[in-house]
Coordinates of C-alpha atoms in Angstrom, one line a residue:
Chain A
X219 CA -38.6 17.8 -5.7
X220 CA -36.6 14.6 -4.9
X221 CA -33.5 14.8 -2.8
X222 CA -30.2 15.7 -4.4
X223 CA -27.8 12.9 -5.1
X224 CA -24.5 13.0 -3.2
X225 CA -21.2 13.1 -5.0
X226 CA -18.2 12.4 -2.8
X227 CA -14.7 12.9 -4.2
X228 CA -11.1 13.6 -3.3
X229 CA -9.3 16.3 -5.3
X230 CA -6.4 13.8 -5.7
X231 CA -8.6 11.4 -7.6
X232 CA -8.5 11.4 -11.4
X233 CA -11.6 9.2 -11.5
X234 CA -13.3 11.9 -9.3
X235 CA -12.2 14.4 -11.9
X236 CA -13.7 12.4 -14.7
X237 CA -17.0 12.0 -12.8
X238 CA -17.1 15.8 -12.0
X239 CA -17.3 16.5 -15.7
X240 CA -20.5 14.6 -16.1
X241 CA -22.3 14.1 -12.8
X242 CA -24.5 17.3 -12.8
X243 CA -25.6 16.8 -16.4
X244 CA -26.4 13.1 -15.7
X245 CA -28.5 13.9 -12.7
X246 CA -30.3 16.8 -14.4
X247 CA -31.5 14.5 -17.1
X248 CA -33.5 12.8 -14.4
X249 CA -34.6 16.0 -12.7
X250 CA -32.1 15.7 -9.9
X251 CA -29.5 18.0 -8.5
X252 CA -26.1 17.0 -7.0
X253 CA -24.6 17.9 -3.7
X254 CA -20.8 17.9 -4.1
X255 CA -18.9 16.7 -1.1
X256 CA -15.1 16.7 -1.2
X257 CA -13.4 14.4 1.3
X258 CA -9.9 13.4 2.3
X259 CA -9.4 9.8 1.4
X260 CA -6.2 9.8 3.5
X261 CA -8.5 9.9 6.6
X262 CA -10.7 7.2 5.1
X263 CA -7.8 4.9 4.4
X264 CA -7.0 5.0 8.2
X265 CA -10.3 3.2 8.7
X266 CA -10.0 0.8 5.8
X267 CA -6.3 0.1 6.0
X268 CA -5.9 0.9 2.3
X269 CA -3.3 3.0 0.5
X270 CA -3.6 5.5 -2.3
X271 CA -3.9 3.6 -5.6
X272 CA -0.8 5.4 -6.9
X273 CA 1.3 4.0 -4.1
X274 CA 0.3 0.4 -4.6
X275 CA 2.7 -1.7 -6.7
X276 CA 1.3 -2.6 -10.1
X277 CA -1.9 -0.7 -9.5
X278 CA -0.2 2.6 -9.5
X279 CA 1.2 2.0 -13.0
X280 CA -2.1 0.7 -14.2
X281 CA -3.9 3.8 -12.8
X282 CA -1.7 6.1 -14.9
X283 CA -2.4 4.2 -18.1
X284 CA -6.1 3.8 -17.4
X285 CA -6.7 7.4 -16.5
X286 CA -5.0 8.6 -19.7
X287 CA -7.0 6.1 -21.7
X288 CA -10.3 7.3 -20.2
X289 CA -9.3 10.9 -20.9
X290 CA -8.7 10.1 -24.5
X291 CA -12.0 8.2 -24.7
X292 CA -13.9 11.2 -23.2
X293 CA -11.9 13.7 -25.1
X294 CA -11.3 15.4 -21.7
X295 CA -8.3 17.6 -21.1
X296 CA -5.9 15.6 -19.0
X297 CA -2.3 15.6 -17.8
X298 CA -1.1 13.2 -15.1
X299 CA 0.2 15.7 -12.5
X300 CA 3.7 15.4 -11.2
X301 CA 2.3 16.2 -7.8
X302 CA -0.1 13.2 -7.7
X303 CA -1.4 12.1 -5.3
X304 CA -2.0 15.7 -4.3
X305 CA -2.9 16.8 -0.8
X306 CA -6.5 18.1 -1.1
X307 CA -6.8 19.7 2.3
X308 CA -6.6 23.3 1.1
X309 CA -8.8 22.7 -1.9
X310 CA -11.5 21.0 0.1
X311 CA -11.5 23.6 2.9
X312 CA -11.9 26.3 0.3
X313 CA -14.9 24.4 -1.1
X314 CA -16.6 24.1 2.3
X315 CA -16.0 27.7 3.2
X316 CA -18.3 28.6 0.3
X317 CA -20.6 25.6 0.2
X318 CA -23.4 26.8 2.5
X319 CA -23.9 30.4 1.3
X320 CA -22.7 30.0 -2.3
X321 CA -23.2 26.4 -3.3
X322 CA -23.0 27.1 -7.1
X323 CA -19.8 29.1 -6.7
X324 CA -18.4 26.3 -4.5
X325 CA -19.0 23.9 -7.4
X326 CA -17.5 26.4 -9.8
X327 CA -14.4 26.5 -7.6
X328 CA -14.2 22.7 -7.4
X329 CA -14.3 22.5 -11.2
X330 CA -11.6 25.2 -11.5
X331 CA -9.4 23.3 -9.0
X332 CA -9.9 20.0 -10.7
X333 CA -9.2 21.6 -14.0
X334 CA -6.0 23.2 -12.7
X335 CA -4.8 19.9 -11.4
X336 CA -5.8 17.3 -14.0
X337 CA -6.0 19.4 -17.1
X338 CA -3.1 21.8 -16.5
X339 CA -1.1 19.6 -14.3
X340 CA -0.8 22.2 -11.5
X341 CA 0.0 21.3 -7.9
X342 CA -3.1 22.4 -6.1
X343 CA -1.8 21.3 -2.7
X344 CA -0.3 24.7 -1.6
X345 CA -2.8 27.1 0.1
X346 CA -1.4 30.0 -2.0
X347 CA -2.3 28.2 -5.2
X348 CA -5.8 27.4 -4.0
X349 CA -6.2 31.1 -3.0
X350 CA -5.0 32.2 -6.4
X351 CA -7.3 29.9 -8.3
X352 CA -10.2 30.8 -6.0
X353 CA -9.7 34.6 -6.4
X354 CA -9.6 34.2 -10.1
X355 CA -12.7 31.9 -10.3
X356 CA -14.8 33.8 -7.7
X357 CA -14.0 37.4 -8.7
X358 CA -17.7 38.0 -9.2
X359 CA -18.2 37.4 -5.4
X360 CA -15.6 40.1 -4.6
X361 CA -13.3 37.5 -3.1
X362 CA -9.6 38.1 -3.1
X363 CA -6.6 35.9 -2.2
X364 CA -6.3 37.3 1.3
X365 CA -9.8 36.4 2.1
X366 CA -9.4 32.8 0.9
X367 CA -6.0 32.4 2.7
X368 CA -7.7 33.6 5.9
X369 CA -10.6 31.2 5.4
X370 CA -8.3 28.2 5.0
X371 CA -7.0 28.8 8.5
X372 CA -10.4 29.3 10.0
X373 CA -11.1 26.6 12.6
X374 CA -14.7 26.3 11.7
X375 CA -13.7 25.6 8.1
X376 CA -11.2 23.0 9.2
X377 CA -13.9 21.4 11.4
X378 CA -16.3 21.4 8.5
X379 CA -14.0 19.3 6.3
X380 CA -13.2 16.9 9.1
X381 CA -17.0 16.4 9.8
X382 CA -17.7 15.9 6.1
X383 CA -15.0 13.2 5.9
X384 CA -16.3 11.5 9.1
X385 CA -19.9 11.6 7.8
X386 CA -18.7 10.0 4.5
X387 CA -17.1 7.1 6.4
X388 CA -20.3 6.7 8.4
X389 CA -22.2 6.4 5.2
X390 CA -19.8 3.7 3.9
X391 CA -17.8 5.9 1.5
X392 CA -14.3 4.3 1.0
X393 CA -13.2 5.7 -2.4
X394 CA -13.5 8.4 -5.0
X395 CA -15.8 9.1 -6.8
X396 CA -18.6 7.7 -4.6
X397 CA -22.2 8.6 -5.5
X398 CA -25.2 7.9 -3.2
X399 CA -28.6 8.0 -4.7
X400 CA -31.4 7.7 -2.1
X401 CA -29.1 5.6 0.1
X402 CA -27.9 3.4 -2.8
X403 CA -24.1 3.6 -3.0
X404 CA -22.1 3.5 -6.2
X405 CA -18.3 3.5 -6.2
X406 CA -16.2 4.5 -9.1
X407 CA -16.3 6.5 -12.3
X408 CA -17.2 3.2 -14.0
X409 CA -20.5 3.1 -12.1
X410 CA -21.9 6.3 -13.7
X411 CA -23.8 4.3 -16.3
X412 CA -25.4 2.3 -13.5
X413 CA -26.3 5.5 -11.7
X414 CA -27.9 6.7 -14.8
X415 CA -29.9 3.6 -15.1
X416 CA -30.8 3.6 -11.4
X417 CA -32.1 7.2 -11.7
X418 CA -34.1 6.2 -14.8
X419 CA -35.7 3.1 -13.3
X420 CA -35.8 3.7 -9.6
X421 CA -33.6 0.7 -9.1
X422 CA -33.8 -3.1 -9.7
Chain B
X291 CA -5.4 -15.2 -36.9
X292 CA -4.7 -12.7 -34.2
X293 CA -3.4 -13.7 -30.8
X294 CA -6.0 -14.8 -28.2
X295 CA -6.8 -12.3 -25.5
X296 CA -5.8 -13.2 -21.9
X297 CA -8.5 -13.5 -19.2
X298 CA -7.0 -13.6 -15.7
X299 CA -9.3 -14.4 -12.8
X300 CA -9.5 -15.8 -9.3
X301 CA -12.1 -18.3 -8.5
X302 CA -12.9 -16.3 -5.4
X303 CA -13.8 -13.2 -7.4
X304 CA -17.5 -12.5 -8.1
X305 CA -16.5 -9.9 -10.7
X306 CA -14.4 -12.6 -12.4
X307 CA -17.5 -14.8 -12.4
X308 CA -19.5 -12.1 -14.1
X309 CA -16.8 -11.6 -16.7
X310 CA -16.6 -15.3 -17.3
X311 CA -20.2 -15.3 -18.5
X312 CA -19.4 -12.9 -21.3
X313 CA -15.7 -12.8 -22.2
X314 CA -15.7 -15.5 -24.9
X315 CA -18.8 -14.2 -26.7
X316 CA -17.4 -10.6 -26.5
X317 CA -14.1 -11.7 -28.0
X318 CA -15.7 -13.9 -30.7
X319 CA -17.7 -10.9 -32.0
X320 CA -14.3 -9.5 -33.0
X321 CA -12.8 -12.8 -34.3
X322 CA -10.7 -13.4 -31.2
X323 CA -10.4 -16.3 -28.9
X324 CA -9.7 -16.1 -25.1
X325 CA -7.1 -17.9 -23.0
X326 CA -8.4 -18.4 -19.5
X327 CA -5.8 -18.0 -16.8
X328 CA -6.9 -18.6 -13.2
X329 CA -4.6 -17.2 -10.6
X330 CA -4.3 -16.9 -6.8
X331 CA -4.8 -13.2 -5.8
X332 CA -3.6 -14.1 -2.3
X333 CA -0.1 -14.5 -3.8
X334 CA -0.5 -11.3 -5.8
X335 CA -1.6 -9.4 -2.7
X336 CA 1.8 -10.3 -1.1
X337 CA 3.4 -8.2 -3.9
X338 CA 0.9 -5.3 -3.8
X339 CA 0.3 -5.2 0.0
X340 CA -3.5 -5.3 -0.6
X341 CA -6.1 -7.5 1.1
X342 CA -9.2 -9.3 -0.3
X343 CA -12.0 -6.8 -0.9
X344 CA -14.3 -8.7 1.4
X345 CA -11.9 -8.2 4.3
X346 CA -11.6 -4.5 3.9
X347 CA -13.8 -2.4 6.2
X348 CA -16.6 -0.6 4.2
X349 CA -15.5 -2.1 0.9
X350 CA -16.5 -5.6 1.9
X351 CA -20.1 -4.6 2.6
X352 CA -20.2 -2.6 -0.6
X353 CA -18.9 -5.6 -2.6
X354 CA -21.7 -7.8 -1.4
X355 CA -24.3 -5.2 -2.4
X356 CA -22.7 -4.3 -5.7
X357 CA -22.3 -8.0 -6.8
X358 CA -25.9 -8.7 -6.1
X359 CA -26.9 -5.6 -8.0
X360 CA -24.8 -6.6 -11.0
X361 CA -26.3 -10.1 -11.0
X362 CA -29.8 -8.7 -11.1
X363 CA -28.8 -6.3 -13.9
X364 CA -27.3 -9.2 -15.9
X365 CA -30.1 -11.6 -14.9
X366 CA -27.2 -13.9 -13.9
X367 CA -27.8 -16.7 -11.3
X368 CA -26.0 -15.5 -8.1
X369 CA -25.8 -16.3 -4.4
X370 CA -23.2 -14.6 -2.2
X371 CA -21.4 -17.8 -0.9
X372 CA -21.0 -18.2 2.8
X373 CA -17.5 -19.5 2.0
X374 CA -16.4 -16.3 0.3
X375 CA -13.6 -15.5 -0.2
X376 CA -13.0 -19.1 -1.2
X377 CA -9.6 -20.7 -1.5
X378 CA -9.2 -21.3 -5.3
X379 CA -6.1 -23.5 -5.1
X380 CA -7.8 -26.8 -5.9
X381 CA -10.1 -25.3 -8.5
X382 CA -7.2 -23.6 -10.3
X383 CA -5.0 -26.7 -10.2
X384 CA -7.8 -28.7 -11.7
X385 CA -8.0 -26.2 -14.5
X386 CA -4.3 -26.2 -15.3
X387 CA -4.2 -30.0 -15.2
X388 CA -6.5 -30.0 -18.2
X389 CA -5.5 -26.7 -19.9
X390 CA -2.8 -27.9 -22.3
X391 CA -4.3 -31.0 -23.7
X392 CA -8.0 -30.2 -23.3
X393 CA -8.4 -26.4 -23.3
X394 CA -12.1 -26.3 -24.1
X395 CA -12.8 -28.9 -21.3
X396 CA -10.7 -26.8 -19.0
X397 CA -13.0 -23.8 -19.7
X398 CA -16.0 -26.0 -19.2
X399 CA -14.7 -27.0 -15.9
X400 CA -13.9 -23.4 -14.9
X401 CA -17.5 -22.4 -15.8
X402 CA -18.9 -25.4 -13.8
X403 CA -16.8 -24.4 -10.8
X404 CA -17.8 -20.7 -11.0
X405 CA -21.4 -21.8 -11.3
X406 CA -21.2 -24.1 -8.3
X407 CA -19.7 -21.3 -6.2
X408 CA -21.5 -18.2 -7.3
X409 CA -24.8 -19.6 -8.6
X410 CA -25.3 -22.4 -6.2
X411 CA -23.3 -21.0 -3.3
X412 CA -21.2 -24.1 -2.8
X413 CA -17.8 -24.0 -1.1
X414 CA -15.4 -25.0 -4.0
X415 CA -12.4 -24.8 -1.7
X416 CA -12.2 -28.5 -0.7
X417 CA -10.3 -30.8 -3.2
X418 CA -13.1 -33.4 -2.8
X419 CA -15.7 -30.9 -4.0
X420 CA -13.5 -29.9 -7.0
X421 CA -13.0 -33.6 -7.8
X422 CA -16.8 -34.2 -7.7
X423 CA -17.6 -31.2 -9.9
X424 CA -14.8 -32.1 -12.3
X425 CA -15.9 -35.8 -12.6
X426 CA -19.5 -34.7 -13.3
X427 CA -18.5 -32.0 -15.9
X428 CA -15.9 -34.0 -17.6
X429 CA -17.5 -37.4 -17.8
X430 CA -17.1 -37.4 -21.6
X431 CA -13.3 -37.5 -21.1
X432 CA -13.6 -40.6 -18.9
X433 CA -12.3 -38.7 -15.9
X434 CA -13.3 -39.9 -12.5
X435 CA -12.9 -38.3 -9.0
X436 CA -9.9 -40.4 -8.2
X437 CA -8.0 -39.2 -11.2
X438 CA -8.8 -35.5 -10.3
X439 CA -7.8 -36.0 -6.7
X440 CA -4.5 -37.5 -7.8
X441 CA -3.9 -34.7 -10.2
X442 CA -4.5 -32.0 -7.5
X443 CA -1.5 -33.5 -5.6
X444 CA 0.7 -33.7 -8.7
X445 CA 3.8 -31.5 -8.2
X446 CA 3.9 -30.5 -11.9
X447 CA 0.3 -29.2 -11.6
X448 CA 1.1 -27.3 -8.4
X449 CA 4.1 -25.8 -10.2
X450 CA 2.0 -24.8 -13.1
X451 CA -0.4 -22.8 -11.0
X452 CA 2.5 -21.1 -9.2
X453 CA 4.1 -20.2 -12.5
X454 CA 0.8 -18.9 -13.9
X455 CA 0.4 -16.6 -10.9
X456 CA 4.1 -15.4 -11.1
X457 CA 3.7 -14.7 -14.8
X458 CA 0.5 -12.7 -14.1
X459 CA 2.3 -10.5 -11.6
X460 CA 5.2 -10.0 -14.1
X461 CA 2.6 -8.8 -16.6
X462 CA 1.1 -6.3 -14.1
X463 CA -2.0 -8.3 -13.1
X464 CA -3.1 -7.2 -9.6
X465 CA -6.9 -8.0 -9.5
X466 CA -9.7 -10.1 -11.0
X467 CA -10.9 -10.1 -13.6
X468 CA -7.9 -8.7 -15.6
X469 CA -8.0 -8.8 -19.4
X470 CA -4.9 -8.2 -21.6
X471 CA -5.5 -7.4 -25.3
X472 CA -2.3 -7.2 -27.3
X473 CA -0.4 -6.0 -24.2
X474 CA -3.1 -3.5 -23.3
X475 CA -4.3 -4.2 -19.7
X476 CA -7.9 -3.8 -18.5
X477 CA -8.8 -4.4 -14.8
X478 CA -12.3 -5.1 -13.7
X479 CA -15.7 -6.4 -14.9
X480 CA -16.6 -2.8 -15.5
X481 CA -13.9 -2.5 -18.2
X482 CA -15.5 -5.1 -20.5
X483 CA -17.3 -2.4 -22.5
X484 CA -13.9 -0.7 -23.0
X485 CA -12.4 -4.1 -24.0
X486 CA -15.2 -4.4 -26.6
X487 CA -14.4 -1.0 -27.9
X488 CA -10.7 -1.6 -28.0
X489 CA -11.2 -4.8 -30.0
X490 CA -13.5 -3.0 -32.4
X491 CA -11.2 0.0 -33.0
X492 CA -7.7 -1.3 -32.3
X493 CA -7.3 1.2 -29.5
X494 CA -7.3 5.0 -29.1

């Protein structure tokens, strides 16, 4: 069994959302699985000196147009959230709280959070909102809002997210989505076709 | 006859180079022509607060890898130039000197300059180098190096490049390549497939 491919993303990233809709299916077509790794681009930008796309003059306006255009092309449910760029700390912590023991449910939660934000336009920044969405998505695990809220304040969960972001920077991750296939890095939703080809051919 | 599509690029941009290899053929397949518009991203970055990709930590290294990977995929001649990111002032001025009276030769020159830089790895920053390449490419117009060198110092040519860059910013251009089809903006080499589809369908 070959290693999983790594899918780094920020919950604030619409391009990460679009990639999340396809990455598992894409990998599965080549017999690969995907390890999801939410990160905080805000911490990455401190290394690279960059700013969120939305806050860059000209690029912010383009991003809004481009994301809507991609959503229509993919026929993906999409609303540009008023809360963009959202703070993904609580959402990412909730993911890592689950990731080791319940990796599939962690992905399920990530999909639910992305959907709430980019399909329904909800602000997924507040811990209470994340707890509500998690309790609803993970009812089968017997998880309630209080358990999620407690986990979001757990120091080991906080540390886990910080370590994940640090590790991403060490691997050269500087944007979202960012896919690494056997040490080969691919930045951007628009590189998924190339990831597909790389997986099919083993590289060129 | 529909309006030409606009192709904005910086001579320092490898993604602009890759786009230059395809944009005319792509447009022609839909009965469209292309107006080439070199600009200076350095001036654009003063508006957007960004830096050249190559000078951004992490992203610079990725750019080098990604550009080589695209070149191999396209089977395009490519060397990452030691002089990158090159100063495109002289190259862009030479282009605009020709663009009104000899638009096809201006494109020919742009292709020759891009080829010299990204296929042969030459530093196309110095005015002497641009003059040499222009004289060789444009021999059929009876243009010699001295004529190009004089043109590069012509105030009206300098003003023309400045106006082209200002106009690009006014239209929302913030990167290279940047294609505008009937007011619809597309940023990046990786949007050419989408440009193709937009031209085929009239948009979605």
